[in-house]
Amino acid sequence: EGSPGVGGVGTPGEDGYVLLTASAACATATSTTIISTAFTSTSVATSARIVVFEENVDTPTLNTDIIASVSRDGTNFTNATLTDSGYVTGSSGQRILTGQADISGQPSGQSMRWKLALANNTVKIHGVALQWS
């Protein structure tokens, strides 16, 4: 038995979490695009649901300052219309944004990816989830 921490040994199977934080300053950038690595699906998906955990820095406009899209072939993306589904807890902090996308018109593939196009430096992204069928 060892003590948990960097280089330490903990007890396998215990509860835990990982907190990743970063900050960056860029005086000229007003937009950012984040694209996930590919997730391999077991079949060719025709629809997708995306969930974004987001925190306002300024006052963003959904589907303008925050644009979510999904790909089933890893290259071609279809926009999902985001709606505000409320806050993670209470009435401030992280919001839950959800959206659906019909990806049946994309080239066939099993390489699922999501993309977020962020404009005007108005948000912080805390997490993204993607479902497909």
XYZ file of N, CA, C and O in Angstrom:
532
model
N 0.838 -1.179 0.000
C 0.000 0.000 0.000
C 0.878 1.235 0.000
O 1.852 1.303 0.716
N 0.525 2.210 -0.800
C 1.280 3.458 -0.848
C 0.334 4.620 -0.723
O -0.867 4.461 -0.614
N 0.893 5.799 -0.722
C 0.030 6.969 -0.637
C -0.304 7.446 -2.036
O 0.535 7.409 -2.927
N -1.566 7.863 -2.253
C -1.928 8.361 -3.572
C -1.185 9.653 -3.885
O -0.762 10.361 -2.997
N -1.049 9.930 -5.134
C -0.379 11.145 -5.561
C 0.534 10.842 -6.727
O 0.559 9.735 -7.244
N 1.316 11.789 -7.107
C 2.215 11.602 -8.235
C 3.215 10.510 -7.883
O 3.935 10.604 -6.905
N 3.230 9.460 -8.666
C 4.154 8.360 -8.434
C 3.727 7.440 -7.312
O 4.363 6.441 -7.051
N 2.643 7.766 -6.596
C 2.182 6.937 -5.493
C 1.267 5.838 -5.996
O 0.855 5.796 -7.146
N 0.953 4.913 -5.124
C 0.077 3.804 -5.470
C -1.159 3.894 -4.597
O -1.060 3.999 -3.382
N -2.319 3.875 -5.207
C -3.572 3.902 -4.457
C -4.190 2.519 -4.448
O -3.614 1.557 -4.945
N -5.352 2.409 -3.879
C -6.067 1.149 -3.862
C -6.915 1.058 -5.115
O -7.722 1.940 -5.371
N -6.747 -0.009 -5.920
C -7.529 -0.132 -7.158
C -9.029 -0.148 -6.888
O -9.481 -0.707 -5.889
N -9.768 0.485 -7.781
C -11.221 0.452 -7.702
C -11.852 1.514 -6.837
O -13.062 1.555 -6.693
N -11.053 2.390 -6.234
C -11.635 3.436 -5.399
C -12.200 4.548 -6.263
O -11.808 4.731 -7.407
N -13.150 5.323 -5.713
C -13.703 6.470 -6.414
C -12.626 7.518 -6.618
O -11.656 7.585 -5.868
N -12.818 8.338 -7.632
C -11.850 9.395 -7.866
C -12.283 10.279 -9.007
O -13.339 10.105 -9.588
N -11.469 11.253 -9.330
C -11.740 12.154 -10.440
C -10.429 12.723 -10.922
O -9.408 12.644 -10.234
N -10.464 13.285 -12.095
C -9.312 13.988 -12.644
C -9.786 15.385 -12.997
O -10.807 15.553 -13.657
N -9.091 16.370 -12.544
C -9.416 17.763 -12.861
C -8.327 18.295 -13.768
O -7.159 18.287 -13.409
N -8.725 18.707 -14.965
C -7.792 19.286 -15.910
C -8.144 20.750 -16.077
O -9.286 21.085 -16.357
N -7.182 21.613 -15.894
C -7.443 23.036 -16.072
C -6.373 23.632 -16.968
O -5.259 23.123 -17.036
N -6.733 24.680 -17.636
C -5.782 25.378 -18.489
C -6.270 26.793 -18.685
O -7.450 27.075 -18.533
N -5.361 27.651 -18.999
C -5.761 29.004 -19.358
C -4.850 29.470 -20.480
O -3.700 29.063 -20.567
N -5.414 30.281 -21.313
C -4.630 30.807 -22.431
C -5.069 32.228 -22.706
O -6.228 32.571 -22.550
N -4.140 33.031 -23.093
C -4.459 34.404 -23.459
C -3.978 34.640 -24.875
O -2.853 34.314 -25.224
N -4.853 35.165 -25.668
C -4.489 35.466 -27.051
C -5.208 36.749 -27.435
O -6.424 36.776 -27.502
N -4.459 37.782 -27.663
C -5.051 39.096 -27.902
C -5.747 39.199 -29.252
O -6.609 40.030 -29.427
N -5.376 38.343 -30.214
C -5.932 38.505 -31.544
C -7.003 37.480 -31.894
O -7.781 37.710 -32.803
N -7.035 36.342 -31.224
C -8.004 35.299 -31.583
C -9.393 35.658 -31.068
O -9.564 36.011 -29.916
N -10.372 35.586 -31.947
C -11.745 35.830 -31.528
C -12.608 34.601 -31.741
O -13.778 34.618 -31.426
N -12.032 33.543 -32.302
C -12.797 32.319 -32.495
C -11.896 31.106 -32.308
O -10.684 31.185 -32.480
N -12.515 29.997 -31.963
C -11.811 28.745 -31.726
C -12.652 27.616 -32.264
O -13.881 27.646 -32.151
N -12.021 26.603 -32.823
C -12.718 25.394 -33.233
C -12.100 24.217 -32.500
O -10.879 24.064 -32.488
N -12.945 23.411 -31.876
C -12.507 22.224 -31.154
C -13.112 21.022 -31.855
O -14.326 20.976 -32.073
N -12.282 20.040 -32.215
C -12.761 18.828 -32.878
C -12.301 17.623 -32.072
O -11.125 17.513 -31.714
N -13.218 16.710 -31.813
C -12.880 15.519 -31.033
C -12.055 14.545 -31.849
O -12.004 14.619 -33.079
N -11.425 13.614 -31.155
C -10.843 12.477 -31.836
C -12.002 11.591 -32.279
O -13.134 11.763 -31.825
N -11.744 10.652 -33.154
C -12.812 9.804 -33.698
C -13.207 8.706 -32.719
O -12.368 8.150 -32.013
N -14.518 8.425 -32.682
C -15.078 7.303 -31.935
C -15.601 6.322 -32.979
O -16.361 6.717 -33.863
N -15.217 5.068 -32.893
C -15.655 4.082 -33.885
C -17.025 3.533 -33.491
O -17.199 3.010 -32.398
N -17.991 3.666 -34.395
C -19.327 3.119 -34.144
C -19.386 1.694 -34.701
O -18.640 1.333 -35.602
N -20.298 0.893 -34.155
C -20.426 -0.492 -34.602
C -21.283 -0.618 -35.850
O -21.315 -1.665 -36.481
N -21.999 0.459 -36.196
C -22.803 0.483 -37.415
C -22.812 1.910 -37.953
O -22.344 2.829 -37.299
N -23.363 2.092 -39.134
C -23.427 3.426 -39.738
C -24.599 4.183 -39.104
O -25.750 3.784 -39.240
N -24.293 5.252 -38.399
C -25.312 6.039 -37.697
C -26.072 6.933 -38.678
O -25.533 7.362 -39.699
N -27.326 7.217 -38.344
C -28.139 8.134 -39.150
C -28.563 9.374 -38.361
O -29.002 10.348 -38.941
N -28.444 9.311 -37.039
C -28.770 10.480 -36.216
C -27.809 10.548 -35.041
O -27.232 9.541 -34.633
N -27.650 11.766 -34.519
C -26.737 11.974 -33.400
C -27.319 12.993 -32.437
O -28.089 13.866 -32.825
N -26.955 12.853 -31.175
C -27.338 13.795 -30.123
C -26.063 14.257 -29.445
O -25.216 13.445 -29.084
N -25.920 15.574 -29.278
C -24.738 16.136 -28.634
C -25.177 16.896 -27.382
O -26.237 17.528 -27.358
N -24.372 16.787 -26.333
C -24.604 17.515 -25.089
C -23.314 18.273 -24.777
O -22.231 17.682 -24.777
N -23.443 19.582 -24.540
C -22.288 20.427 -24.268
C -22.475 21.064 -22.900
O -23.519 21.667 -22.629
N -21.462 20.918 -22.039
C -21.470 21.578 -20.738
C -20.660 22.856 -20.901
O -19.455 22.814 -21.122
N -21.344 23.995 -20.812
C -20.776 25.284 -21.190
C -21.010 26.298 -20.085
O -22.001 26.243 -19.373
N -20.077 27.231 -19.949
C -20.212 28.327 -18.985
C -20.031 29.646 -19.720
O -19.081 29.809 -20.482
N -20.939 30.567 -19.498
C -20.860 31.874 -20.162
C -19.714 32.699 -19.590
O -19.541 32.772 -18.382
N -18.961 33.342 -20.468
C -17.982 34.350 -20.092
C -18.601 35.709 -20.384
O -18.510 36.636 -19.611
N -19.266 35.797 -21.525
C -19.988 36.989 -21.945
C -21.431 36.544 -22.154
O -21.922 35.707 -21.405
N -22.104 37.047 -23.144
C -23.478 36.654 -23.432
C -23.537 36.067 -24.840
O -23.786 36.785 -25.807
N -23.286 34.749 -24.961
C -23.263 34.143 -26.296
C -24.663 33.912 -26.851
O -25.632 33.773 -26.109
N -24.742 33.871 -28.170
C -25.972 33.516 -28.862
C -25.815 32.086 -29.354
O -24.876 31.785 -30.104
N -26.725 31.212 -28.908
C -26.664 29.821 -29.338
C -26.808 29.730 -30.844
O -27.576 30.473 -31.459
N -26.078 28.800 -31.444
C -26.090 28.531 -32.880
C -25.511 29.678 -33.714
O -25.608 29.663 -34.924
N -24.903 30.662 -33.036
C -24.153 31.730 -33.698
C -22.757 31.810 -33.085
O -21.760 31.674 -33.778
N -22.688 32.027 -31.767
C -21.409 32.066 -31.056
C -20.957 30.668 -30.641
O -19.777 30.459 -30.344
N -21.880 29.737 -30.553
C -21.590 28.334 -30.229
C -22.295 27.483 -31.283
O -23.519 27.398 -31.301
N -21.516 26.873 -32.158
C -22.088 26.027 -33.208
C -21.537 24.618 -33.030
O -20.318 24.410 -33.044
N -22.435 23.662 -32.832
C -22.046 22.259 -32.671
C -22.381 21.506 -33.945
O -23.417 21.743 -34.567
N -21.497 20.589 -34.336
C -21.764 19.757 -35.505
C -21.206 18.358 -35.278
O -20.364 18.146 -34.403
N -21.708 17.404 -36.081
C -21.374 15.989 -35.910
C -21.014 15.386 -37.261
O -21.592 15.741 -38.294
N -20.077 14.442 -37.238
C -19.672 13.725 -38.443
C -19.746 12.224 -38.198
O -19.450 11.755 -37.102
N -20.126 11.476 -39.250
C -20.093 10.016 -39.136
C -18.959 9.418 -39.964
O -18.658 8.239 -39.846
N -18.320 10.238 -40.801
C -17.187 9.739 -41.580
C -15.874 10.409 -41.170
O -14.834 10.185 -41.769
N -15.939 11.246 -40.119
C -14.742 11.898 -39.608
C -14.317 13.137 -40.362
O -13.400 13.826 -39.959
N -15.005 13.464 -41.473
C -14.600 14.595 -42.318
C -15.735 15.576 -42.572
O -15.558 16.783 -42.457
N -16.910 15.071 -42.958
C -18.061 15.911 -43.273
C -18.901 16.114 -42.017
O -19.206 15.144 -41.319
N -19.290 17.361 -41.741
C -20.027 17.679 -40.523
C -21.402 18.257 -40.839
O -21.568 18.987 -41.806
N -22.373 17.933 -39.986
C -23.728 18.477 -40.063
C -24.015 19.200 -38.747
O -23.787 18.650 -37.667
N -24.529 20.431 -38.844
C -24.837 21.203 -37.643
C -25.996 20.601 -36.857
O -26.956 20.100 -37.442
N -25.873 20.681 -35.547
C -26.948 20.316 -34.626
C -27.483 21.624 -34.052
O -26.702 22.487 -33.653
N -28.780 21.803 -34.026
C -29.366 23.014 -33.451
C -29.362 22.879 -31.933
O -30.011 22.005 -31.377
N -28.598 23.745 -31.262
C -28.478 23.683 -29.808
C -29.626 24.399 -29.119
O -30.079 25.452 -29.581
N -30.086 23.815 -28.021
C -31.062 24.466 -27.150
C -30.527 24.442 -25.724
O -29.762 23.549 -25.340
N -30.926 25.426 -24.946
C -30.511 25.541 -23.545
C -31.406 24.646 -22.697
O -32.614 24.858 -22.629
N -30.818 23.653 -22.052
C -31.590 22.724 -21.213
C -31.447 23.022 -19.730
O -31.782 22.194 -18.892
N -30.942 24.208 -19.385
C -30.838 24.612 -17.984
C -29.415 24.503 -17.455
O -28.472 24.256 -18.198
N -29.292 24.688 -16.150
C -27.985 24.674 -15.497
C -27.722 23.326 -14.849
O -28.655 22.605 -14.486
N -26.439 22.987 -14.676
C -26.067 21.740 -14.013
C -26.631 21.749 -12.602
O -27.236 20.767 -12.160
N -26.439 22.849 -11.890
C -27.040 23.032 -10.561
C -27.461 24.480 -10.411
O -26.770 25.386 -10.873
N -28.581 24.699 -9.784
C -29.043 26.049 -9.502
C -29.411 26.849 -10.730
O -29.926 26.329 -11.710
N -29.094 28.164 -10.675
C -29.483 29.062 -11.762
C -28.304 29.844 -12.328
O -28.476 30.904 -12.909
N -27.104 29.316 -12.132
C -25.922 29.945 -12.721
C -24.808 28.908 -12.834
O -24.939 27.791 -12.355
N -23.731 29.301 -13.487
C -22.598 28.388 -13.655
C -22.688 27.656 -14.977
O -23.003 28.248 -16.011
N -22.430 26.353 -14.947
C -22.432 25.554 -16.171
C -23.835 25.306 -16.681
O -24.708 24.906 -15.938
N -24.009 25.566 -17.989
C -25.279 25.277 -18.649
C -25.161 23.957 -19.392
O -24.073 23.538 -19.784
N -26.303 23.330 -19.609
C -26.376 22.107 -20.396
C -27.036 22.470 -21.718
O -28.196 22.858 -21.752
N -26.275 22.353 -22.799
C -26.794 22.622 -24.138
C -26.971 21.282 -24.843
O -26.066 20.440 -24.807
N -28.122 21.075 -25.474
C -28.371 19.812 -26.163
C -28.771 20.084 -27.606
O -29.346 21.129 -27.913
N -28.462 19.135 -28.483
C -28.819 19.283 -29.886
C -28.902 17.946 -30.589
O -28.303 16.966 -30.166
N -29.668 17.914 -31.665
C -29.855 16.730 -32.500
C -29.344 17.050 -33.902
O -29.454 18.191 -34.355
N -28.842 16.038 -34.593
C -28.420 16.213 -35.983
C -28.807 14.988 -36.794
O -28.579 13.857 -36.364
N -29.405 15.224 -37.951
C -29.690 14.153 -38.907
C -28.443 14.013 -39.770
O -28.125 14.901 -40.560
N -27.720 12.908 -39.613
C -26.465 12.717 -40.347
C -26.604 11.670 -41.455
O -25.610 11.216 -42.013
N -27.857 11.327 -41.796
C -28.099 10.293 -42.802
C -27.641 10.712 -44.203
O -27.377 9.854 -45.041
N -27.521 12.004 -44.473
C -27.103 12.473 -45.783
C -25.599 12.547 -45.973
O -25.115 12.830 -47.066
N -24.842 12.300 -44.917
C -23.391 12.334 -45.020
C -22.865 11.067 -45.704
O -23.543 10.037 -45.708
N -21.640 11.116 -46.242
C -21.044 9.894 -46.765
C -21.002 8.830 -45.667
O -20.790 9.144 -44.495
N -21.229 7.589 -46.053
C -21.266 6.491 -45.092
C -19.932 6.362 -44.374
O -18.871 6.536 -44.966
N -20.001 6.067 -43.084
C -18.782 5.881 -42.303
C -19.103 5.520 -40.869
O -20.246 5.608 -40.434
N -18.098 5.098 -40.149
C -18.261 4.703 -38.747
C -17.238 5.409 -37.862
O -16.841 4.896 -36.828
N -16.816 6.590 -38.281
C -15.855 7.391 -37.549
C -16.570 8.632 -37.021
O -16.615 9.670 -37.669
N -17.143 8.513 -35.830
C -17.955 9.574 -35.242
C -17.064 10.643 -34.596
O -16.157 10.322 -33.842
N -17.379 11.914 -34.914
C -16.656 13.040 -34.322
C -17.628 14.182 -34.068
O -18.622 14.318 -34.768
N -17.314 14.999 -33.081
C -18.068 16.229 -32.854
C -17.128 17.408 -33.071
O -15.917 17.280 -32.962
N -17.733 18.564 -33.373
C -16.960 19.791 -33.571
C -17.725 20.946 -32.938
O -18.938 21.040 -33.077
N -16.996 21.825 -32.259
C -17.569 23.052 -31.716
C -16.846 24.235 -32.351
O -15.618 24.309 -32.310
N -17.614 25.129 -32.947
C -17.081 26.384 -33.480
C -17.514 27.476 -32.509
O -18.710 27.704 -32.313
N -16.553 28.114 -31.879
C -16.820 29.114 -30.843
C -16.368 30.481 -31.341
O -15.226 30.638 -31.778
N -17.248 31.456 -31.261
C -16.931 32.798 -31.742
C -16.964 33.804 -30.600
O -17.655 33.609 -29.605
N -16.213 34.853 -30.744
C -16.248 36.023 -29.850
C -15.769 35.763 -28.436
O -16.028 36.563 -27.541
N -15.073 34.658 -28.192
C -14.514 34.351 -26.863
C -15.542 34.543 -25.744
O -15.275 35.177 -24.738
N -16.733 34.015 -25.936
C -17.803 34.275 -24.980
C -18.136 33.091 -24.068
O -19.026 33.216 -23.238
N -17.445 31.950 -24.202
C -17.796 30.772 -23.407
C -16.567 29.983 -22.956
O -15.485 30.118 -23.521
N -16.796 29.151 -21.939
C -15.845 28.127 -21.523
C -16.547 26.792 -21.733
O -17.708 26.645 -21.357
N -15.861 25.822 -22.309
C -16.422 24.492 -22.503
C -15.875 23.578 -21.421
O -14.662 23.472 -21.241
N -16.782 22.909 -20.691
C -16.375 22.015 -19.606
C -16.457 20.547 -20.004
O -15.823 19.716 -19.370
N -17.236 20.227 -21.024
C -17.337 18.838 -21.454
C -18.318 18.697 -22.602
O -19.159 19.551 -22.818
N -18.154 17.605 -23.342
C -19.027 17.307 -24.477
C -19.323 15.812 -24.479
O -18.425 15.002 -24.232
N -20.569 15.452 -24.758
C -20.958 14.050 -24.900
C -21.636 13.874 -26.246
O -22.324 14.781 -26.718
N -21.448 12.718 -26.879
C -22.028 12.431 -28.176
C -22.668 11.048 -28.154
O -22.049 10.084 -27.713
N -23.929 10.979 -28.592
C -24.655 9.716 -28.760
C -25.049 9.602 -30.205
O -25.271 10.612 -30.879
N -25.176 8.367 -30.694
C -25.626 8.180 -32.072
C -26.407 6.898 -32.201
O -26.321 6.007 -31.368
N -27.222 6.838 -33.257
C -27.981 5.624 -33.551
C -28.238 5.557 -35.040
O -28.048 6.514 -35.770
